[in-house]
XYZ file of N, CA, C and O in Angstrom:
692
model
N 136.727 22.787 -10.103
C 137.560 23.682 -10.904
C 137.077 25.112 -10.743
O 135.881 25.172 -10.456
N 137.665 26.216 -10.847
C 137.767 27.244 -10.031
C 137.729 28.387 -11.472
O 138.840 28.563 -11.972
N 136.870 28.942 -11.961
C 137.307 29.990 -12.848
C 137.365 31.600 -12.634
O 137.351 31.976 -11.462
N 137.405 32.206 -13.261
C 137.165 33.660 -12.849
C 136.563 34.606 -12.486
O 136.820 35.744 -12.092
N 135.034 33.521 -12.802
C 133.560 34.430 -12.680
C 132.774 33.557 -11.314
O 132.038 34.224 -10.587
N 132.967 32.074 -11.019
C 132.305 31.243 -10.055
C 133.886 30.706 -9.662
O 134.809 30.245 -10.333
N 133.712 30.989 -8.337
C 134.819 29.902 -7.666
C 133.871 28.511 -7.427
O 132.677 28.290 -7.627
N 134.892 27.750 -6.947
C 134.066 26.569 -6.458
C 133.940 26.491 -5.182
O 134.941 26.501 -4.466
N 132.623 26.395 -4.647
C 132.394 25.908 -3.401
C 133.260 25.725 -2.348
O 133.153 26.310 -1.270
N 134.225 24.829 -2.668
C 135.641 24.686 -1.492
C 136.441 25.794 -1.310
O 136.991 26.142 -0.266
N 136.484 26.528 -2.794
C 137.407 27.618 -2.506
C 136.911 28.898 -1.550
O 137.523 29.758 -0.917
N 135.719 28.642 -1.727
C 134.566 30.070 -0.727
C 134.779 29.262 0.099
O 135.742 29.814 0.631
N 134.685 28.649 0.471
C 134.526 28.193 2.258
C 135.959 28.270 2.697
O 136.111 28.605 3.872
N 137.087 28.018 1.965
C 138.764 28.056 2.185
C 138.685 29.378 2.718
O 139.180 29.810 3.759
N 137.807 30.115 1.626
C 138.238 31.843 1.662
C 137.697 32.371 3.338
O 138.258 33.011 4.227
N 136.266 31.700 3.199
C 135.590 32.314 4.603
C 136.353 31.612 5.635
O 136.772 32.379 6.502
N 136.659 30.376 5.801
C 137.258 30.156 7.151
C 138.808 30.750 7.253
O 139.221 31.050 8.374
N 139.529 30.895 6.283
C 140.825 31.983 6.664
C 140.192 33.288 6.982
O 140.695 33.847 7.956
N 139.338 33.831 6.476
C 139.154 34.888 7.173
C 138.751 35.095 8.599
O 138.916 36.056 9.350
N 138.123 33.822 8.785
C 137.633 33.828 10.506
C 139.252 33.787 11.263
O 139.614 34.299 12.322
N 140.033 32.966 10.257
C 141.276 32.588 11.519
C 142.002 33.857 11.433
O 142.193 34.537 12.442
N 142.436 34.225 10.214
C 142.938 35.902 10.207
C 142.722 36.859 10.922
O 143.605 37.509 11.481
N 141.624 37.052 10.989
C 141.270 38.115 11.611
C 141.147 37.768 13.281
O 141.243 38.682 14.099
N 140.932 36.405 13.685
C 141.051 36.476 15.018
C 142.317 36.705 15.816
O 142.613 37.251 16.878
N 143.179 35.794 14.466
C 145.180 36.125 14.832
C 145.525 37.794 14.849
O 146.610 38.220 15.245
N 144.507 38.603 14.392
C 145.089 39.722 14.319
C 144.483 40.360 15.253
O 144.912 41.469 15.571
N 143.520 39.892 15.806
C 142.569 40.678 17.096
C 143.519 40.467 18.759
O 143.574 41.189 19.754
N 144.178 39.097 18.411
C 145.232 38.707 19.630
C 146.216 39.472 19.494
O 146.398 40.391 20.293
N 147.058 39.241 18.437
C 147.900 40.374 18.159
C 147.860 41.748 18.362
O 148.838 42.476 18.534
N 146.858 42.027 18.340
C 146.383 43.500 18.429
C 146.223 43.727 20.021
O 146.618 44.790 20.500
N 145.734 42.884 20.717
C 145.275 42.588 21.708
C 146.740 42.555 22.927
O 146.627 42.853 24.116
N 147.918 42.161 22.316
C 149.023 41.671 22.669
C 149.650 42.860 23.009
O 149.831 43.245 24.164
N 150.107 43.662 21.614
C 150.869 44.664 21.230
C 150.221 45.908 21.804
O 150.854 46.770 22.413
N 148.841 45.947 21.557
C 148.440 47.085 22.036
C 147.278 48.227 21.350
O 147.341 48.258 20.121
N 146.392 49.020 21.875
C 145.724 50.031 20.738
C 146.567 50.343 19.628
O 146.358 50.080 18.444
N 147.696 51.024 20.219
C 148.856 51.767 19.322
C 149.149 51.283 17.886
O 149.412 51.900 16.854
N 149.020 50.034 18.152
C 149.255 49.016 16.892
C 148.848 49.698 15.917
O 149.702 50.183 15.175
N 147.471 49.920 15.649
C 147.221 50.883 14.571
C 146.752 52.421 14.406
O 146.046 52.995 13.577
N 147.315 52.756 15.331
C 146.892 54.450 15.606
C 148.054 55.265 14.408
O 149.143 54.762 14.129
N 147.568 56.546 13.829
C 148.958 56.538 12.805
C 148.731 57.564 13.443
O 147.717 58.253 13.559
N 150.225 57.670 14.055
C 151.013 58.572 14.985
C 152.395 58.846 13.675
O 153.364 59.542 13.981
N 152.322 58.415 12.732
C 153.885 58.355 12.092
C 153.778 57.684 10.500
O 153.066 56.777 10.068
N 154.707 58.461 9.902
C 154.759 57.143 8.592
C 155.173 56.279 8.235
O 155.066 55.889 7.072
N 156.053 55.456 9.545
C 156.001 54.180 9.995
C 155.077 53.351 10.555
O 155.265 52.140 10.677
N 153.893 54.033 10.974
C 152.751 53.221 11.669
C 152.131 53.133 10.300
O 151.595 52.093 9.916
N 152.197 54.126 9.627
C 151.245 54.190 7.892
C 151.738 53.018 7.205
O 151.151 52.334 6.367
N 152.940 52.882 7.695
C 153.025 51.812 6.244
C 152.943 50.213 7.104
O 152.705 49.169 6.495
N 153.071 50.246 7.889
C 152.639 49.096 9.000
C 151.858 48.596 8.845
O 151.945 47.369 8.884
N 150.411 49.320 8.531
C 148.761 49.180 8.391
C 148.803 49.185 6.686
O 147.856 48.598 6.161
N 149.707 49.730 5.869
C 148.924 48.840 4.654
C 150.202 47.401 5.023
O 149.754 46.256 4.969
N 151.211 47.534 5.256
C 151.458 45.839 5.072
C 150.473 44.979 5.964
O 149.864 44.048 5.437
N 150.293 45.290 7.386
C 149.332 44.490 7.865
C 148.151 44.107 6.975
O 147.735 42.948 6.980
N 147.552 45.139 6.145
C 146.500 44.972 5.158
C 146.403 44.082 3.662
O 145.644 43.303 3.085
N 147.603 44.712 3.489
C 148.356 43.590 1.846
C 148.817 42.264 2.959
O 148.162 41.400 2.375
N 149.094 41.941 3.456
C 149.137 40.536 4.390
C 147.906 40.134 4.430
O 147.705 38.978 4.057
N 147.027 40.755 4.773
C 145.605 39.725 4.938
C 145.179 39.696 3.738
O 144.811 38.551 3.476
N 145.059 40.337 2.951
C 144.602 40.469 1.185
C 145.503 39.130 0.969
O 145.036 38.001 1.113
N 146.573 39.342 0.680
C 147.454 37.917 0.571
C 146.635 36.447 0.957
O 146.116 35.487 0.386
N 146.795 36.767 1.798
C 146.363 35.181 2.740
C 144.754 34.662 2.447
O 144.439 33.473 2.385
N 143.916 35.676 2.302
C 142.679 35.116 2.486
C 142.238 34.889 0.689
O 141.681 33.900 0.214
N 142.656 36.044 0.000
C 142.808 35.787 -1.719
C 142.827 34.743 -2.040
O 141.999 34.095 -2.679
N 144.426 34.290 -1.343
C 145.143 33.390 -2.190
C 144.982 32.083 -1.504
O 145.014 31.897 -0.287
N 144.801 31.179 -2.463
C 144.425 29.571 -1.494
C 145.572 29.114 -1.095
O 145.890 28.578 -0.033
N 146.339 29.437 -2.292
C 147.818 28.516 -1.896
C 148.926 29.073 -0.646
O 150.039 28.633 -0.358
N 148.227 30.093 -0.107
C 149.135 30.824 1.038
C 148.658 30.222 2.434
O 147.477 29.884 2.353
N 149.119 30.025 3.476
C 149.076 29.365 4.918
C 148.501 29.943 5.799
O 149.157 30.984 5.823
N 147.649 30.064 6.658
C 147.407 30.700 7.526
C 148.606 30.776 8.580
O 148.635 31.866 9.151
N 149.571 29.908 8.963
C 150.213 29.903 10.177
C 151.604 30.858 9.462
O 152.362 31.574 10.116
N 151.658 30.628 8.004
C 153.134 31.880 7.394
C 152.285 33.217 7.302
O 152.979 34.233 7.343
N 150.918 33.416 7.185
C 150.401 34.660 7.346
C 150.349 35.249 8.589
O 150.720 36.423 8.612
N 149.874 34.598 9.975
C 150.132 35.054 11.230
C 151.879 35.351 11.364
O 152.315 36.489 11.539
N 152.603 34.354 11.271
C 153.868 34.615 11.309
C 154.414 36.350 10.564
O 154.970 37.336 11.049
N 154.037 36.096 9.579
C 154.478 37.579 9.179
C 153.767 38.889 9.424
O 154.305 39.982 9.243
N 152.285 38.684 9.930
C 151.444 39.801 10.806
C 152.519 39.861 12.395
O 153.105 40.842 12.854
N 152.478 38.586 12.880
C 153.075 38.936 14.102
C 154.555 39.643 13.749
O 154.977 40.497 14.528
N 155.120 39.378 12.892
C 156.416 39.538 12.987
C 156.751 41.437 12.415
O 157.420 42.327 12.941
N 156.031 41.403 11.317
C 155.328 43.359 11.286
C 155.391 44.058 12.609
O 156.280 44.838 12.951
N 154.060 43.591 13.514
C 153.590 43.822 14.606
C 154.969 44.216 15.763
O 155.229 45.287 16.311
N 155.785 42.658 15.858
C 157.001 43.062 16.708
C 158.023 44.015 16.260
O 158.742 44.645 17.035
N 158.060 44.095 15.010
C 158.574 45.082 14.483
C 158.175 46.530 14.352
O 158.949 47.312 13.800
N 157.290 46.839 14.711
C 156.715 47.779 14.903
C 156.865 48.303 16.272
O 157.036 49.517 16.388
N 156.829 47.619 17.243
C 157.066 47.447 18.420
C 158.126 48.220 18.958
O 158.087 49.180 19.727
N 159.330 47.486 18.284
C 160.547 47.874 18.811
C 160.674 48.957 17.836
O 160.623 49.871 18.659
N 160.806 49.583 16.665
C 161.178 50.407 16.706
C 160.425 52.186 17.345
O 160.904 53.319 17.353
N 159.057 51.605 17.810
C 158.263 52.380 18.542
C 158.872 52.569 20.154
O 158.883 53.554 20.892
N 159.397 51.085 20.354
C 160.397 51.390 21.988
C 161.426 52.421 21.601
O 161.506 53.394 22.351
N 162.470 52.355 20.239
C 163.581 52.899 20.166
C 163.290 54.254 19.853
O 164.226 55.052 19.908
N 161.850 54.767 19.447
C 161.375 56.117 19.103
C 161.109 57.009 20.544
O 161.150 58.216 20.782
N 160.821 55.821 21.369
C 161.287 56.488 23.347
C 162.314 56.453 23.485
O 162.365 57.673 23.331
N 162.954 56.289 23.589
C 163.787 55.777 24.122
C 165.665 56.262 24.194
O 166.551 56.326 25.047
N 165.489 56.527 22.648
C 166.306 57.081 21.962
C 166.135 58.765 21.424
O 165.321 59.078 20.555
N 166.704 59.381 21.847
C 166.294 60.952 21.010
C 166.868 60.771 19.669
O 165.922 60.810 18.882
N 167.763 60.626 19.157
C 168.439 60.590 18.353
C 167.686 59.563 17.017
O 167.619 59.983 15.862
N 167.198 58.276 17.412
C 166.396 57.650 16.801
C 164.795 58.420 16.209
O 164.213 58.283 15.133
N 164.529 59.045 17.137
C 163.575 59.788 16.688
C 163.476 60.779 16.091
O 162.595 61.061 15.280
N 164.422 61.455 16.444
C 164.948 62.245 15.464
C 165.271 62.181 13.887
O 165.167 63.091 13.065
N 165.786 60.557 13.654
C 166.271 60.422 12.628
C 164.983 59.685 12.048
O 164.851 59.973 10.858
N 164.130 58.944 12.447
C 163.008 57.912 12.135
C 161.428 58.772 11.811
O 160.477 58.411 11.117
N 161.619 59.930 12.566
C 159.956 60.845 12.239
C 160.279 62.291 11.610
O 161.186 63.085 11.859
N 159.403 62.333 10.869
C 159.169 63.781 10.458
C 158.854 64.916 11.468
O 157.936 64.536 12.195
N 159.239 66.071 11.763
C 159.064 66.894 12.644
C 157.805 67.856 12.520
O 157.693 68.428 11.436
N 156.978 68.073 13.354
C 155.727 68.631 12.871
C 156.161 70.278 11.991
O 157.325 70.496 12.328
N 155.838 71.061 11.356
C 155.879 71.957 10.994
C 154.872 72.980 10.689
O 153.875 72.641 10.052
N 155.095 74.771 11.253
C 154.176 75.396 11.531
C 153.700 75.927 10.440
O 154.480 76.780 10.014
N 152.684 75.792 9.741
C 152.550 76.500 8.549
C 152.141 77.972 8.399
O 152.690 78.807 7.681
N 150.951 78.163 9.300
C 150.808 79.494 9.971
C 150.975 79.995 11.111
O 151.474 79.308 12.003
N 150.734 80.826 11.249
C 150.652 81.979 12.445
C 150.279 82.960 12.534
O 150.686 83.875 11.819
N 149.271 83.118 13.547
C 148.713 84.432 13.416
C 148.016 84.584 12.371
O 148.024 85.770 12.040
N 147.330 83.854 11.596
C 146.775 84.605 10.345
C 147.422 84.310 9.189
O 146.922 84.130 8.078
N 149.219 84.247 9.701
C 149.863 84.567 8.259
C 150.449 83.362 7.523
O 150.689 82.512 8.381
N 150.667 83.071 6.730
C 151.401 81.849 5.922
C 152.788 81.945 6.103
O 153.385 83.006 5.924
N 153.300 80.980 6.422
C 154.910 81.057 6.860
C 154.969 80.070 5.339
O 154.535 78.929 5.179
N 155.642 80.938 4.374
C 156.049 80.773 2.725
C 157.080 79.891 2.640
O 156.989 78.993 1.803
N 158.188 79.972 3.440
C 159.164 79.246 4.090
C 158.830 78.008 4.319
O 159.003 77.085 3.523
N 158.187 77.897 5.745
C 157.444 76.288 5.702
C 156.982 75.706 4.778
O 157.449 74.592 4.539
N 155.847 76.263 3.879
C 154.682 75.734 2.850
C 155.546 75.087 1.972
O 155.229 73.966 1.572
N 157.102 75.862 1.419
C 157.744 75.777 0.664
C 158.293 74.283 0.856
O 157.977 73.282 0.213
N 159.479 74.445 2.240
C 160.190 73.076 2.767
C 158.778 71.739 2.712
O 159.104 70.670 2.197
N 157.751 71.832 3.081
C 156.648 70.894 3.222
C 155.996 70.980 1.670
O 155.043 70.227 1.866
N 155.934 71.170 1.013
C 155.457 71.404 0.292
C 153.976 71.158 -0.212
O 153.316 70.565 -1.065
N 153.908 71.832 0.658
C 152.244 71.690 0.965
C 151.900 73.079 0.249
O 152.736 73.939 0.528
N 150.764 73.566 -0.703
C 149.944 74.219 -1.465
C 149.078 75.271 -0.650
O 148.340 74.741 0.181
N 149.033 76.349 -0.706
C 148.417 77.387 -0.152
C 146.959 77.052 0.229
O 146.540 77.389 1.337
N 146.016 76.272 -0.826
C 145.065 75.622 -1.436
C 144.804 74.701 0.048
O 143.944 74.883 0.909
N 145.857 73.691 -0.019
C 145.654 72.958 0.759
C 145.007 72.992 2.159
O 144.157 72.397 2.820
N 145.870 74.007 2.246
C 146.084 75.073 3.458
C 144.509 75.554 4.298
O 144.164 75.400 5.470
N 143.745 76.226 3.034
C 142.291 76.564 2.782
C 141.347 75.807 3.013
O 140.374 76.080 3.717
N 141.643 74.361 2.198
C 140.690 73.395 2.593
C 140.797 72.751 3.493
O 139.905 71.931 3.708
N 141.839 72.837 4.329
C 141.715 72.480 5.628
C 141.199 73.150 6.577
O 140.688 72.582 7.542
N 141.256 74.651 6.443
C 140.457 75.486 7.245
C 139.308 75.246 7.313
O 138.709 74.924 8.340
N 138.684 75.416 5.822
C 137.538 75.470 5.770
C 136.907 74.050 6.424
O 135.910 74.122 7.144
N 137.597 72.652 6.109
C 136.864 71.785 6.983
C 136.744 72.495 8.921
O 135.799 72.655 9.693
N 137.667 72.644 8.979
C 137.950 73.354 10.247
C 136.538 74.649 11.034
O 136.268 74.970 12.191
N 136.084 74.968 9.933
C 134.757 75.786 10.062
C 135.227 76.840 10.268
O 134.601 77.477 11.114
N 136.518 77.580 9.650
C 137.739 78.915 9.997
C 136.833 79.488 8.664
O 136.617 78.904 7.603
N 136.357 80.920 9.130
C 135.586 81.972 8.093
C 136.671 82.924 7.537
O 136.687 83.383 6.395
N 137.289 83.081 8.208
C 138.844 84.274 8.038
C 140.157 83.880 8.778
O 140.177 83.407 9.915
N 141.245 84.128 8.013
C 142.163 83.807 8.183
C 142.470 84.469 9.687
O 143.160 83.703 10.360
N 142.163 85.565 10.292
C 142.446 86.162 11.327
C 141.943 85.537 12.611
O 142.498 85.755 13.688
N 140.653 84.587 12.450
C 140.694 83.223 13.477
C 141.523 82.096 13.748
O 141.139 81.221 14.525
N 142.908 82.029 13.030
C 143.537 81.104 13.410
C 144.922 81.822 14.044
O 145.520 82.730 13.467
N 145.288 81.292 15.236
C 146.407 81.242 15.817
C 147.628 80.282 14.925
O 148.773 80.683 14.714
N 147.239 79.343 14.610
C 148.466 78.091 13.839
C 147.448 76.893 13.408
O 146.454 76.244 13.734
N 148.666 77.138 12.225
C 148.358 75.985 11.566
C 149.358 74.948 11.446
O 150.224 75.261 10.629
N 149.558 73.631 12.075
C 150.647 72.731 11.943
C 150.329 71.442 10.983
O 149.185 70.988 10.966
N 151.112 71.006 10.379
C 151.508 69.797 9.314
C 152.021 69.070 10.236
O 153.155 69.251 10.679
N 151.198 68.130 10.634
C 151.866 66.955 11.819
C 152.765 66.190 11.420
O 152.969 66.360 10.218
N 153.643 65.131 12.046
C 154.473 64.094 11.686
C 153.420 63.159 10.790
O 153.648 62.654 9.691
N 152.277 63.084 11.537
C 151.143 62.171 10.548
C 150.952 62.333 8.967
O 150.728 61.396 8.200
N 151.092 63.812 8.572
C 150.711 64.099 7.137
C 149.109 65.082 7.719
O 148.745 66.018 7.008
N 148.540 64.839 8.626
C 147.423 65.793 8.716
C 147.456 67.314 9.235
O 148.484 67.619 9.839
N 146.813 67.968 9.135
C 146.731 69.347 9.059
C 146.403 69.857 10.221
O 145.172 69.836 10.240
N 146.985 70.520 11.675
C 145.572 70.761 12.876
C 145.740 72.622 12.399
O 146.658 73.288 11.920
N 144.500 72.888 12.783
C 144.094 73.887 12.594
C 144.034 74.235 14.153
O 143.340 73.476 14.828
N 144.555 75.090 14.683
C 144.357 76.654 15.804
C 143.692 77.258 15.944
O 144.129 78.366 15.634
N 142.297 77.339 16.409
C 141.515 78.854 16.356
C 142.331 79.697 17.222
O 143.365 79.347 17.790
N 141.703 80.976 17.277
C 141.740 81.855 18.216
C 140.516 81.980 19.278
O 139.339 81.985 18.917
N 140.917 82.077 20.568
C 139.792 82.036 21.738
C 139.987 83.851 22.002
O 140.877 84.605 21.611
N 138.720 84.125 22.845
C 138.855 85.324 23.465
C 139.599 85.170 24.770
O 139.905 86.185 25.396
N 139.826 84.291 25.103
C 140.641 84.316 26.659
C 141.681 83.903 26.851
O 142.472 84.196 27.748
N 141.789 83.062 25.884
C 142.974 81.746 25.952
C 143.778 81.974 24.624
O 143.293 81.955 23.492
N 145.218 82.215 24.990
C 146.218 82.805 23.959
C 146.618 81.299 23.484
O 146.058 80.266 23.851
N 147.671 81.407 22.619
C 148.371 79.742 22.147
C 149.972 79.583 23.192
O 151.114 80.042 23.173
N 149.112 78.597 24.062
C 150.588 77.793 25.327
C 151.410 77.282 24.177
O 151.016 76.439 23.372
N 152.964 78.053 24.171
C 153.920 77.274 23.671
C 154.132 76.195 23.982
O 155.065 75.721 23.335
N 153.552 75.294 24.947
C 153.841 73.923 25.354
C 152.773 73.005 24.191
O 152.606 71.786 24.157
N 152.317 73.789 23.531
C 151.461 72.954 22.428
C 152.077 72.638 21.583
O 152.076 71.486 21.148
N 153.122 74.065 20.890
C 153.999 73.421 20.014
C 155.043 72.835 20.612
O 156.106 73.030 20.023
N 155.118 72.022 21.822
C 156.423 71.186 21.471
C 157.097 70.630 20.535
O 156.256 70.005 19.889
N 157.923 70.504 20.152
C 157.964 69.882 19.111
C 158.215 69.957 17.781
O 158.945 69.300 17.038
N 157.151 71.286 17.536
C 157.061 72.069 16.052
C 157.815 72.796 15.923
O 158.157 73.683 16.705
N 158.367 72.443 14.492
C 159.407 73.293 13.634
C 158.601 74.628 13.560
O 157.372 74.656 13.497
N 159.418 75.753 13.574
C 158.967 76.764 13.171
C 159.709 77.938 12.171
O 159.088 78.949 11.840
């Protein structure tokens, strides 16, 4: 009998050997599909990786759940992920409609008020990203972009090397 503070014996060993099989179904899978699987390129790959995650929480938690309906629905995430990652090539229009477009927050130094506004991202924010960035003054950065990811890249300025518009592909401005 199984209470809240001591499981019983069978149930720890239930727990540890789903986790051995889980995680190996997800290493093939992974293995199958690809690195990409969990790289967050998007906030479709974001939410991919917590269901992949609430799926294994599920399965290994819970006794009464299957290992072979837990692979089934990791793999089936996974292929799903897949294809709409083919249709994000593939398709302009799909991608268009499926990702967020990166957006420039600065330039040159200056805060584009406009952007910060549409993104609504915090001046603040803005700062503490620099500052992780190791930016002392605002006049060292060329751009600042808000990726499709949700993360922040920061631009320095070089003495030799100006900012290639082929960097911002892409970016709203």
């Amino acid at each position: 009998m199984e209470n809240w503070i001591y499981p019983s014996i069978e149930i720890l060993v239930k727990v540890l050997l789903t986790i051995i099989a889980i995680f190996s179904i997800i290493i093939i899978i992974t293995r199958v599909s690809g690195l990409r699987t969990f790289a967050k390129m998007s906030s479709f790959d974001f939410a991919s990786t917590i269901a992949v995650g609430s799926i294994l929480a599920t399965i290994v938690l819970n006794p009464g759940q299957s290992i072979v309906k837990g692979a089934i629905a990791l793999a089936g995430i996974i292929f799903f992920q897949s294809v709409f990652t083919y249709c994000k090539r593939k398709f302009d229009w799909f991608n268009r409609l499926a990702t967020n477009q990166p957006m420039l927050l600065m330039e040159n130094g200056e805060f584009l008020k406009e952007n910060l506004n549409k993104t609504n991202v915090d001046v603040k924010d803005v700062y503490a990203k620099m500052r992780e960035a190791n930016v002392k003054d605002k006049s060292e950065v060329l751009a600042i972009v808000l990726e499709s990811t949700g993360d922040i890249s920061v631009i320095h300025k070089s003495k030799d090397v100006g900012l290639s518009q082929e960097i911002l592909t892409g970016v709203e401005k």
